Amino acid sequence: MKPVLPLFVFIDACGWEIVRDDSFLQGLAPVRRRLTSVFGYSSACVPSILSGRWPAEHRNWCYFVYDPKNSPFKSLRALRWLPSVFTSRRIFRRWFSRFIKARLRFRGYFDLYNMPFQYISLFDFTEKKSPLQPEGMNRGPNIFDYLRQREVRYHVSAPEQDEELNLAALVKDVQAERIDFAFLYWPGLDALLHRVGNRSPLVPQKLRQYEHWIAKLYSLARQHYAEVRLYVFGDHGMANCVELLDLQSSIDDLPLRFGKDYVAVYDSTMARFWFFSTKARQQITGCLKQVPQGRIVPDAELEAMGTFFPDRYFGELIFLVQEGVLIVPSHMGRRPLAAMHGYHPTDPQSYAALCTNQTALPEEISAIPHMFELMQREADLARERTSTARGALAA
Ligand SMILES: [Zn+2]
């Protein structure tokens, strides 16, 4: 029997509005807190949770950036001649992404999404390492560096694995009392919400499944650890998509050439632009100002959100749509989705949730990067108690 297990269960898209009116974990983790998310997608949120820093500091923000010099995709340009009915199919893209990921030895999450092969050699991909591993951040340390340095034995999920396999892997480590810290990663709720929206009866059904798994895990852990300090949390919420915006067509209609006058990455809720002439900047800025579904985010606002990059690495101009608007087609997908995230962090559906069995949750834990402090604190506590227990045993 070990003294304590800090158990962090990360559920992608476990939003405040998703669980607010639900009895989710009221028994096992009755203390709840609404957390402010980070502007961006999981590519920004997860690294912020794991490092306690904001994207401007750790530089894991959006996946694709204009960087032809460092593009690892130069050889893919040849594929631009393949018929797009074939290369734009999701099934092909998914299979091909796995192939590319292995070839380029990317360790994080990788998907080509809907990036056109014609222009792919203009772009670099920013998550080459896995933020879920030590030395996995683009800049600075994460919680796994911290745990390794302090020799705290931990478990972390492999996010590409199926949820139940991840649970089973953790159960094994708990049974063997091999670990003093656990980080479990479940991506299923995010995928479900994208598909069915936040009002579907499948959502509470999924929450019941998580409750069931967490209850099983908790009671098992209690057989091996005197105390289990449980934290279940998300990185962002999910808003139903009520309006589609074909931003790309509006920009394409301008007398400008992609790759010559400007470059853009069309994410699902934002578009990021790089300009090669004053004319392009003026025309695109003018065009965007006519789009009522969104707005250009001023630098000061980006700075306040921790997503301003003075070197403009992620784009010289960031256009963001209103909650509920989806950019379709985009470089992320050709088809509409029922729901999306990546809107302004103060939009109602953006907030994340934290549920815990710890009544003394520090007041200052109010945004998802603060989860890092919490994890640090819990790791220190586990380390201290484990070494005291070991000392007592030795005596
Ligand atoms: Zn998502």
Short mmCIF file of C-alpha atoms and ligand atoms in Angstrom, two decimals:
data_model
loop_
_atom_site.label_atom_id
_atom_site.label_comp_id
_atom_site.label_asym_id
_atom_site.label_seq_id
_atom_site.Cartn_x
_atom_site.Cartn_y
_atom_site.Cartn_z
CA MET A 1 0.00 0.00 0.00
CA LYS A 2 1.33 3.39 -1.01
CA PRO A 3 0.47 6.68 0.66
CA VAL A 4 -0.95 8.83 -2.15
CA LEU A 5 -1.77 8.91 -5.86
CA PRO A 6 -2.46 12.22 -7.60
CA LEU A 7 -4.76 11.17 -10.43
CA PHE A 8 -5.24 13.67 -13.27
CA VAL A 9 -7.87 12.65 -15.80
CA PHE A 10 -7.79 14.88 -18.85
CA ILE A 11 -10.94 14.71 -20.97
CA ASP A 12 -10.59 16.65 -24.22
CA ALA A 13 -13.50 19.12 -24.58
CA CYS A 14 -14.77 18.62 -21.03
CA GLY A 15 -16.26 22.09 -21.13
CA TRP A 16 -17.92 24.01 -18.32
CA GLU A 17 -21.17 24.27 -20.26
CA ILE A 18 -21.01 20.56 -21.11
CA VAL A 19 -21.06 19.48 -17.45
CA ARG A 20 -22.66 22.50 -15.78
CA ASP A 21 -26.22 21.16 -15.70
CA ASP A 22 -25.16 17.54 -15.51
CA SER A 23 -24.56 15.48 -12.36
CA PHE A 24 -21.13 14.52 -13.75
CA LEU A 25 -18.95 13.12 -10.93
CA GLN A 26 -21.04 14.76 -8.22
CA GLY A 27 -20.24 11.78 -6.00
CA LEU A 28 -16.51 11.26 -6.60
CA ALA A 29 -15.37 14.78 -7.49
CA PRO A 30 -18.01 17.20 -6.19
CA VAL A 31 -15.83 20.33 -6.12
CA ARG A 32 -16.13 22.14 -9.44
CA ARG A 33 -14.40 25.10 -11.00
CA ARG A 34 -14.86 26.92 -14.30
CA LEU A 35 -11.52 27.43 -16.03
CA THR A 36 -10.68 29.97 -18.72
CA SER A 37 -9.32 28.24 -21.80
CA VAL A 38 -6.44 29.29 -24.07
CA PHE A 39 -7.10 30.93 -27.45
CA GLY A 40 -6.46 28.25 -30.05
CA TYR A 41 -7.14 24.54 -30.43
CA SER A 42 -5.99 21.55 -28.43
CA SER A 43 -2.61 22.11 -30.11
CA ALA A 44 -2.37 25.21 -27.88
CA CYS A 45 -4.45 24.14 -24.87
CA VAL A 46 -2.76 20.85 -24.04
CA PRO A 47 0.82 22.26 -24.10
CA SER A 48 -0.40 25.16 -21.91
CA ILE A 49 -1.85 22.73 -19.37
CA LEU A 50 1.32 20.67 -19.37
CA SER A 51 3.73 23.59 -19.05
CA GLY A 52 1.86 26.24 -17.07
CA ARG A 53 2.76 28.78 -19.72
CA TRP A 54 0.84 30.50 -22.50
CA PRO A 55 1.43 29.95 -26.23
CA ALA A 56 3.53 33.13 -26.59
CA GLU A 57 5.94 31.58 -24.11
CA HIS A 58 5.99 27.91 -25.11
CA ARG A 59 5.33 28.46 -28.86
CA ASN A 60 2.96 25.54 -29.35
CA TRP A 61 0.01 27.37 -30.88
CA CYS A 62 -1.42 26.45 -34.29
CA TYR A 63 -0.21 23.46 -36.27
CA PHE A 64 0.67 24.89 -39.70
CA VAL A 65 2.82 27.98 -40.27
CA TYR A 66 4.23 29.62 -43.37
CA ASP A 67 7.88 28.59 -43.41
CA PRO A 68 8.99 27.33 -46.86
CA LYS A 69 12.66 27.21 -45.84
CA ASN A 70 12.00 24.71 -43.09
CA SER A 71 9.11 22.88 -44.68
CA PRO A 72 9.47 19.12 -44.27
CA PHE A 73 6.81 18.60 -46.96
CA LYS A 74 8.78 19.56 -50.08
CA SER A 75 8.48 16.07 -51.56
CA LEU A 76 4.68 16.12 -51.20
CA ARG A 77 4.34 18.81 -53.85
CA ALA A 78 4.59 16.09 -56.47
CA LEU A 79 1.23 14.83 -55.27
CA ARG A 80 -0.53 17.97 -56.47
CA TRP A 81 -1.13 16.24 -59.80
CA LEU A 82 -3.10 13.42 -58.22
CA PRO A 83 -6.85 13.87 -58.72
CA SER A 84 -8.30 15.73 -55.77
CA VAL A 85 -11.37 13.47 -55.62
CA PHE A 86 -8.84 10.97 -54.35
CA THR A 87 -6.36 13.07 -52.35
CA SER A 88 -8.95 15.18 -50.60
CA ARG A 89 -10.80 12.15 -49.22
CA ARG A 90 -10.65 11.94 -45.45
CA ILE A 91 -9.79 8.24 -45.49
CA PHE A 92 -6.81 8.83 -47.80
CA ARG A 93 -5.67 11.84 -45.78
CA ARG A 94 -5.81 9.92 -42.51
CA TRP A 95 -3.85 6.99 -43.85
CA PHE A 96 -1.36 9.23 -45.60
CA SER A 97 -0.89 11.38 -42.45
CA ARG A 98 0.14 8.29 -40.51
CA PHE A 99 2.63 7.42 -43.23
CA ILE A 100 4.12 10.94 -43.28
CA LYS A 101 4.25 11.10 -39.50
CA ALA A 102 6.33 7.93 -39.36
CA ARG A 103 8.58 9.05 -42.21
CA LEU A 104 9.27 12.47 -40.73
CA ARG A 105 9.55 10.99 -37.23
CA PHE A 106 7.03 13.40 -35.78
CA ARG A 107 6.33 12.46 -32.18
CA GLY A 108 3.25 14.55 -31.45
CA TYR A 109 -0.16 14.59 -33.04
CA PHE A 110 -0.05 14.85 -36.80
CA ASP A 111 -2.69 15.22 -39.44
CA LEU A 112 -2.43 16.72 -42.90
CA TYR A 113 -6.07 17.66 -42.54
CA ASN A 114 -7.17 19.35 -45.75
CA MET A 115 -3.91 21.16 -46.55
CA PRO A 116 -3.62 21.36 -50.36
CA PHE A 117 -0.63 19.45 -51.75
CA GLN A 118 -0.13 22.25 -54.23
CA TYR A 119 0.95 24.60 -51.41
CA ILE A 120 2.03 22.21 -48.67
CA SER A 121 5.75 22.84 -49.31
CA LEU A 122 5.19 26.44 -48.15
CA PHE A 123 4.34 25.25 -44.66
CA ASP A 124 5.98 23.80 -41.60
CA PHE A 125 4.24 21.78 -38.91
CA THR A 126 4.85 23.02 -35.38
CA GLU A 127 4.24 19.94 -33.25
CA LYS A 128 7.13 17.69 -34.16
CA LYS A 129 7.61 16.52 -30.59
CA SER A 130 4.99 15.18 -28.22
CA PRO A 131 4.06 17.64 -25.45
CA LEU A 132 3.11 14.54 -23.43
CA GLN A 133 6.77 13.53 -23.18
CA PRO A 134 9.76 15.08 -21.40
CA GLU A 135 11.45 17.68 -23.63
CA GLY A 136 8.27 17.66 -25.70
CA MET A 137 7.63 21.41 -25.74
CA ASN A 138 8.75 23.76 -28.48
CA ARG A 139 10.19 25.92 -25.73
CA GLY A 140 10.78 25.30 -22.03
CA PRO A 141 9.95 22.38 -19.77
CA ASN A 142 6.66 20.61 -19.07
CA ILE A 143 5.31 18.60 -16.14
CA PHE A 144 7.00 15.44 -17.39
CA ASP A 145 10.40 17.14 -17.29
CA TYR A 146 9.52 18.18 -13.75
CA LEU A 147 8.53 14.66 -12.72
CA ARG A 148 11.61 13.13 -14.30
CA GLN A 149 13.94 15.61 -12.64
CA ARG A 150 12.45 14.84 -9.26
CA GLU A 151 12.35 11.12 -9.94
CA VAL A 152 8.63 10.85 -9.42
CA ARG A 153 7.44 7.71 -11.19
CA TYR A 154 4.48 8.54 -13.38
CA HIS A 155 2.05 7.17 -15.89
CA VAL A 156 0.96 9.07 -18.99
CA SER A 157 -1.45 7.94 -21.70
CA ALA A 158 -0.66 7.55 -25.37
CA PRO A 159 -3.32 9.82 -26.90
CA GLU A 160 -3.37 7.97 -30.22
CA GLN A 161 -4.58 4.87 -28.38
CA ASP A 162 -8.16 3.93 -27.80
CA GLU A 163 -9.64 5.24 -24.51
CA GLU A 164 -10.18 1.83 -22.93
CA LEU A 165 -6.64 0.75 -23.76
CA ASN A 166 -5.36 3.86 -22.05
CA LEU A 167 -7.47 3.05 -19.02
CA ALA A 168 -6.21 -0.55 -18.98
CA ALA A 169 -2.59 0.60 -19.19
CA LEU A 170 -3.08 2.87 -16.18
CA VAL A 171 -4.92 0.15 -14.24
CA LYS A 172 -1.88 -2.10 -14.67
CA ASP A 173 0.49 0.53 -13.26
CA VAL A 174 -1.85 1.23 -10.36
CA GLN A 175 -2.18 -2.46 -9.49
CA ALA A 176 1.57 -2.88 -9.56
CA GLU A 177 1.95 0.27 -7.38
CA ARG A 178 4.59 1.34 -9.88
CA ILE A 179 3.67 5.02 -9.98
CA ASP A 180 3.22 8.07 -7.75
CA PHE A 181 1.53 10.31 -10.32
CA ALA A 182 -0.90 9.64 -13.16
CA PHE A 183 -2.03 11.58 -16.21
CA LEU A 184 -4.80 9.88 -18.14
CA TYR A 185 -5.84 11.28 -21.54
CA TRP A 186 -9.26 10.66 -23.06
CA PRO A 187 -9.98 12.24 -26.48
CA GLY A 188 -13.38 10.61 -27.13
CA LEU A 189 -15.71 13.36 -25.91
CA ASP A 190 -14.12 15.92 -28.24
CA ALA A 191 -14.63 13.68 -31.27
CA LEU A 192 -18.21 12.92 -30.26
CA LEU A 193 -19.09 16.59 -29.75
CA HIS A 194 -17.67 17.57 -33.14
CA ARG A 195 -19.89 14.91 -34.68
CA VAL A 196 -23.19 15.30 -32.81
CA GLY A 197 -23.10 18.74 -31.18
CA ASN A 198 -23.45 19.70 -27.53
CA ARG A 199 -27.21 19.06 -27.27
CA SER A 200 -27.24 15.40 -28.30
CA PRO A 201 -28.37 12.77 -25.75
CA LEU A 202 -25.16 10.93 -26.68
CA VAL A 203 -23.21 13.53 -24.68
CA PRO A 204 -24.65 12.73 -21.21
CA GLN A 205 -24.40 9.08 -22.19
CA LYS A 206 -20.68 9.54 -22.79
CA LEU A 207 -20.35 11.32 -19.44
CA ARG A 208 -21.97 8.31 -17.73
CA GLN A 209 -19.40 6.05 -19.37
CA TYR A 210 -16.56 8.24 -18.09
CA GLU A 211 -18.11 8.23 -14.61
CA HIS A 212 -18.25 4.48 -14.68
CA TRP A 213 -14.61 4.16 -15.76
CA ILE A 214 -13.44 6.75 -13.23
CA ALA A 215 -15.35 5.04 -10.40
CA LYS A 216 -13.76 1.70 -11.26
CA LEU A 217 -10.32 3.24 -11.50
CA TYR A 218 -10.77 5.17 -8.27
CA SER A 219 -11.90 2.18 -6.21
CA LEU A 220 -9.06 0.09 -7.58
CA ALA A 221 -6.57 2.84 -6.81
CA ARG A 222 -7.91 3.06 -3.26
CA GLN A 223 -6.93 -0.58 -2.74
CA HIS A 224 -3.32 0.36 -3.46
CA TYR A 225 -3.04 3.96 -2.29
CA ALA A 226 -4.21 5.33 1.08
CA GLU A 227 -5.35 8.52 -0.63
CA VAL A 228 -6.34 9.23 -4.23
CA ARG A 229 -6.39 12.90 -5.14
CA LEU A 230 -8.64 13.07 -8.17
CA TYR A 231 -8.74 15.87 -10.74
CA VAL A 232 -10.91 15.50 -13.84
CA PHE A 233 -10.65 18.39 -16.26
CA GLY A 234 -10.89 19.59 -19.85
CA ASP A 235 -9.10 22.07 -22.07
CA HIS A 236 -12.02 23.87 -23.72
CA GLY A 237 -15.74 23.58 -24.36
CA MET A 238 -17.65 23.12 -27.60
CA ALA A 239 -20.07 25.37 -29.48
CA ASN A 240 -22.65 24.15 -31.97
CA CYS A 241 -21.98 25.37 -35.50
CA VAL A 242 -25.00 27.33 -36.66
CA GLU A 243 -23.48 29.15 -39.61
CA LEU A 244 -20.97 28.19 -42.29
CA LEU A 245 -18.62 30.76 -43.75
CA ASP A 246 -16.83 30.28 -47.05
CA LEU A 247 -14.06 32.75 -46.30
CA GLN A 248 -11.66 31.18 -48.74
CA SER A 249 -13.84 32.07 -51.75
CA SER A 250 -14.02 35.72 -50.72
CA ILE A 251 -10.23 35.89 -50.50
CA ASP A 252 -9.75 33.86 -53.69
CA ASP A 253 -11.93 36.38 -55.56
CA LEU A 254 -9.41 39.17 -54.86
CA PRO A 255 -6.93 39.88 -57.69
CA LEU A 256 -4.13 38.27 -55.66
CA ARG A 257 -2.18 35.04 -55.98
CA PHE A 258 -1.80 32.57 -53.13
CA GLY A 259 1.89 31.88 -52.56
CA LYS A 260 2.96 34.98 -54.51
CA ASP A 261 1.09 37.89 -52.94
CA TYR A 262 0.10 36.27 -49.69
CA VAL A 263 -0.29 32.97 -47.88
CA ALA A 264 -3.07 31.91 -45.55
CA VAL A 265 -3.92 29.05 -43.27
CA TYR A 266 -7.65 28.59 -42.91
CA ASP A 267 -8.25 26.95 -39.55
CA SER A 268 -11.85 26.10 -38.61
CA THR A 269 -12.51 29.24 -36.60
CA MET A 270 -9.68 31.53 -37.60
CA ALA A 271 -7.65 32.45 -40.64
CA ARG A 272 -4.03 33.46 -40.41
CA PHE A 273 -2.37 35.54 -43.14
CA TRP A 274 1.16 36.36 -44.26
CA PHE A 275 1.60 39.20 -46.79
CA PHE A 276 4.26 39.73 -49.43
CA SER A 277 3.12 43.16 -50.57
CA THR A 278 1.33 46.23 -49.24
CA LYS A 279 -1.33 45.74 -51.90
CA ALA A 280 -2.11 42.24 -50.62
CA ARG A 281 -2.24 43.42 -47.04
CA GLN A 282 -4.59 46.27 -47.91
CA GLN A 283 -6.92 44.22 -50.08
CA ILE A 284 -7.17 41.28 -47.67
CA THR A 285 -7.60 43.55 -44.65
CA GLY A 286 -10.31 45.45 -46.52
CA CYS A 287 -12.06 42.24 -47.52
CA LEU A 288 -11.96 40.82 -43.98
CA LYS A 289 -13.45 44.02 -42.59
CA GLN A 290 -16.50 43.38 -44.76
CA VAL A 291 -17.10 39.94 -43.21
CA PRO A 292 -19.69 40.39 -40.45
CA GLN A 293 -19.16 36.87 -39.03
CA GLY A 294 -15.72 37.67 -37.66
CA ARG A 295 -13.08 40.26 -36.96
CA ILE A 296 -9.36 40.93 -37.10
CA VAL A 297 -7.92 40.38 -33.62
CA PRO A 298 -5.82 43.40 -32.58
CA ASP A 299 -2.27 42.76 -31.32
CA ALA A 300 -3.11 44.09 -27.86
CA GLU A 301 -5.88 41.54 -27.54
CA LEU A 302 -3.64 38.74 -28.75
CA GLU A 303 -1.10 39.86 -26.18
CA ALA A 304 -3.70 39.77 -23.40
CA MET A 305 -4.56 36.19 -24.41
CA GLY A 306 -0.91 35.10 -24.40
CA THR A 307 -0.94 34.48 -28.15
CA PHE A 308 0.95 37.46 -29.53
CA PHE A 309 4.16 36.53 -31.33
CA PRO A 310 6.38 39.54 -32.10
CA ASP A 311 8.09 37.57 -34.90
CA ARG A 312 4.65 36.89 -36.47
CA TYR A 313 5.60 33.24 -36.69
CA PHE A 314 1.98 32.07 -36.64
CA GLY A 315 0.68 34.78 -38.95
CA GLU A 316 0.84 38.52 -39.47
CA LEU A 317 -2.90 38.92 -39.23
CA ILE A 318 -5.32 36.77 -37.24
CA PHE A 319 -8.98 36.77 -38.23
CA LEU A 320 -11.36 35.10 -35.76
CA VAL A 321 -15.02 34.23 -36.30
CA GLN A 322 -17.86 34.54 -33.83
CA GLU A 323 -18.88 31.59 -31.72
CA GLY A 324 -21.03 29.21 -33.76
CA VAL A 325 -19.56 30.19 -37.16
CA LEU A 326 -17.48 27.54 -38.93
CA ILE A 327 -15.08 28.30 -41.78
CA VAL A 328 -15.92 25.72 -44.50
CA PRO A 329 -14.12 24.67 -46.55
CA SER A 330 -10.95 25.25 -44.57
CA HIS A 331 -7.50 23.73 -44.45
CA MET A 332 -8.86 21.66 -41.55
CA GLY A 333 -11.75 20.12 -43.45
CA ARG A 334 -14.07 20.25 -46.43
CA ARG A 335 -17.22 19.26 -44.62
CA PRO A 336 -19.30 21.00 -41.95
CA LEU A 337 -19.08 19.80 -38.35
CA ALA A 338 -21.90 19.81 -35.81
CA ALA A 339 -19.75 21.67 -33.28
CA MET A 340 -16.36 23.34 -32.93
CA HIS A 341 -14.05 25.04 -30.45
CA GLY A 342 -11.27 27.56 -30.90
CA TYR A 343 -13.45 30.65 -30.54
CA HIS A 344 -12.64 33.60 -28.30
CA PRO A 345 -11.86 32.34 -24.76
CA THR A 346 -14.55 34.61 -23.31
CA ASP A 347 -17.29 33.24 -25.59
CA PRO A 348 -19.82 31.30 -23.48
CA GLN A 349 -18.99 27.80 -24.73
CA SER A 350 -15.20 28.20 -24.53
CA TYR A 351 -14.68 27.57 -20.82
CA ALA A 352 -13.26 24.31 -19.51
CA ALA A 353 -14.32 22.44 -16.37
CA LEU A 354 -12.36 21.06 -13.43
CA CYS A 355 -13.94 18.55 -11.04
CA THR A 356 -12.05 17.31 -7.98
CA ASN A 357 -12.42 15.54 -4.64
CA GLN A 358 -10.10 18.13 -3.08
CA THR A 359 -12.07 20.70 -1.11
CA ALA A 360 -9.05 22.95 -0.68
CA LEU A 361 -8.71 23.88 -4.35
CA PRO A 362 -6.53 27.03 -4.41
CA GLU A 363 -8.40 30.19 -5.41
CA GLU A 364 -5.80 31.12 -8.03
CA ILE A 365 -6.58 28.07 -10.18
CA SER A 366 -8.79 29.84 -12.73
CA ALA A 367 -7.35 29.09 -16.19
CA ILE A 368 -6.17 25.88 -17.81
CA PRO A 369 -2.42 26.72 -17.67
CA HIS A 370 -2.82 26.80 -13.87
CA MET A 371 -3.35 23.03 -13.97
CA PHE A 372 0.43 22.83 -14.21
CA GLU A 373 0.88 24.43 -10.77
CA LEU A 374 -1.65 22.02 -9.37
CA MET A 375 0.18 19.06 -10.91
CA GLN A 376 3.52 20.35 -9.58
CA ARG A 377 2.08 20.74 -6.10
CA GLU A 378 0.58 17.25 -6.19
CA ALA A 379 3.82 15.75 -7.49
CA ASP A 380 5.77 17.38 -4.65
CA LEU A 381 3.29 16.07 -2.12
CA ALA A 382 3.41 12.54 -3.53
CA ARG A 383 7.19 12.61 -3.54
CA GLU A 384 7.37 13.81 0.05
CA ARG A 385 4.86 11.31 1.39
CA THR A 386 6.34 8.42 -0.54
CA SER A 387 9.83 9.11 0.75
CA THR A 388 8.52 9.51 4.32
CA ALA A 389 6.71 6.18 4.00
CA ARG A 390 9.86 4.58 2.64
CA GLY A 391 11.89 6.06 5.49
CA ALA A 392 9.41 4.73 8.06
CA LEU A 393 9.58 1.32 6.47
CA ALA A 394 13.38 1.36 6.54
CA ALA A 395 13.38 2.35 10.22
ZN ZN B 1 -11.62 19.15 -31.07
#
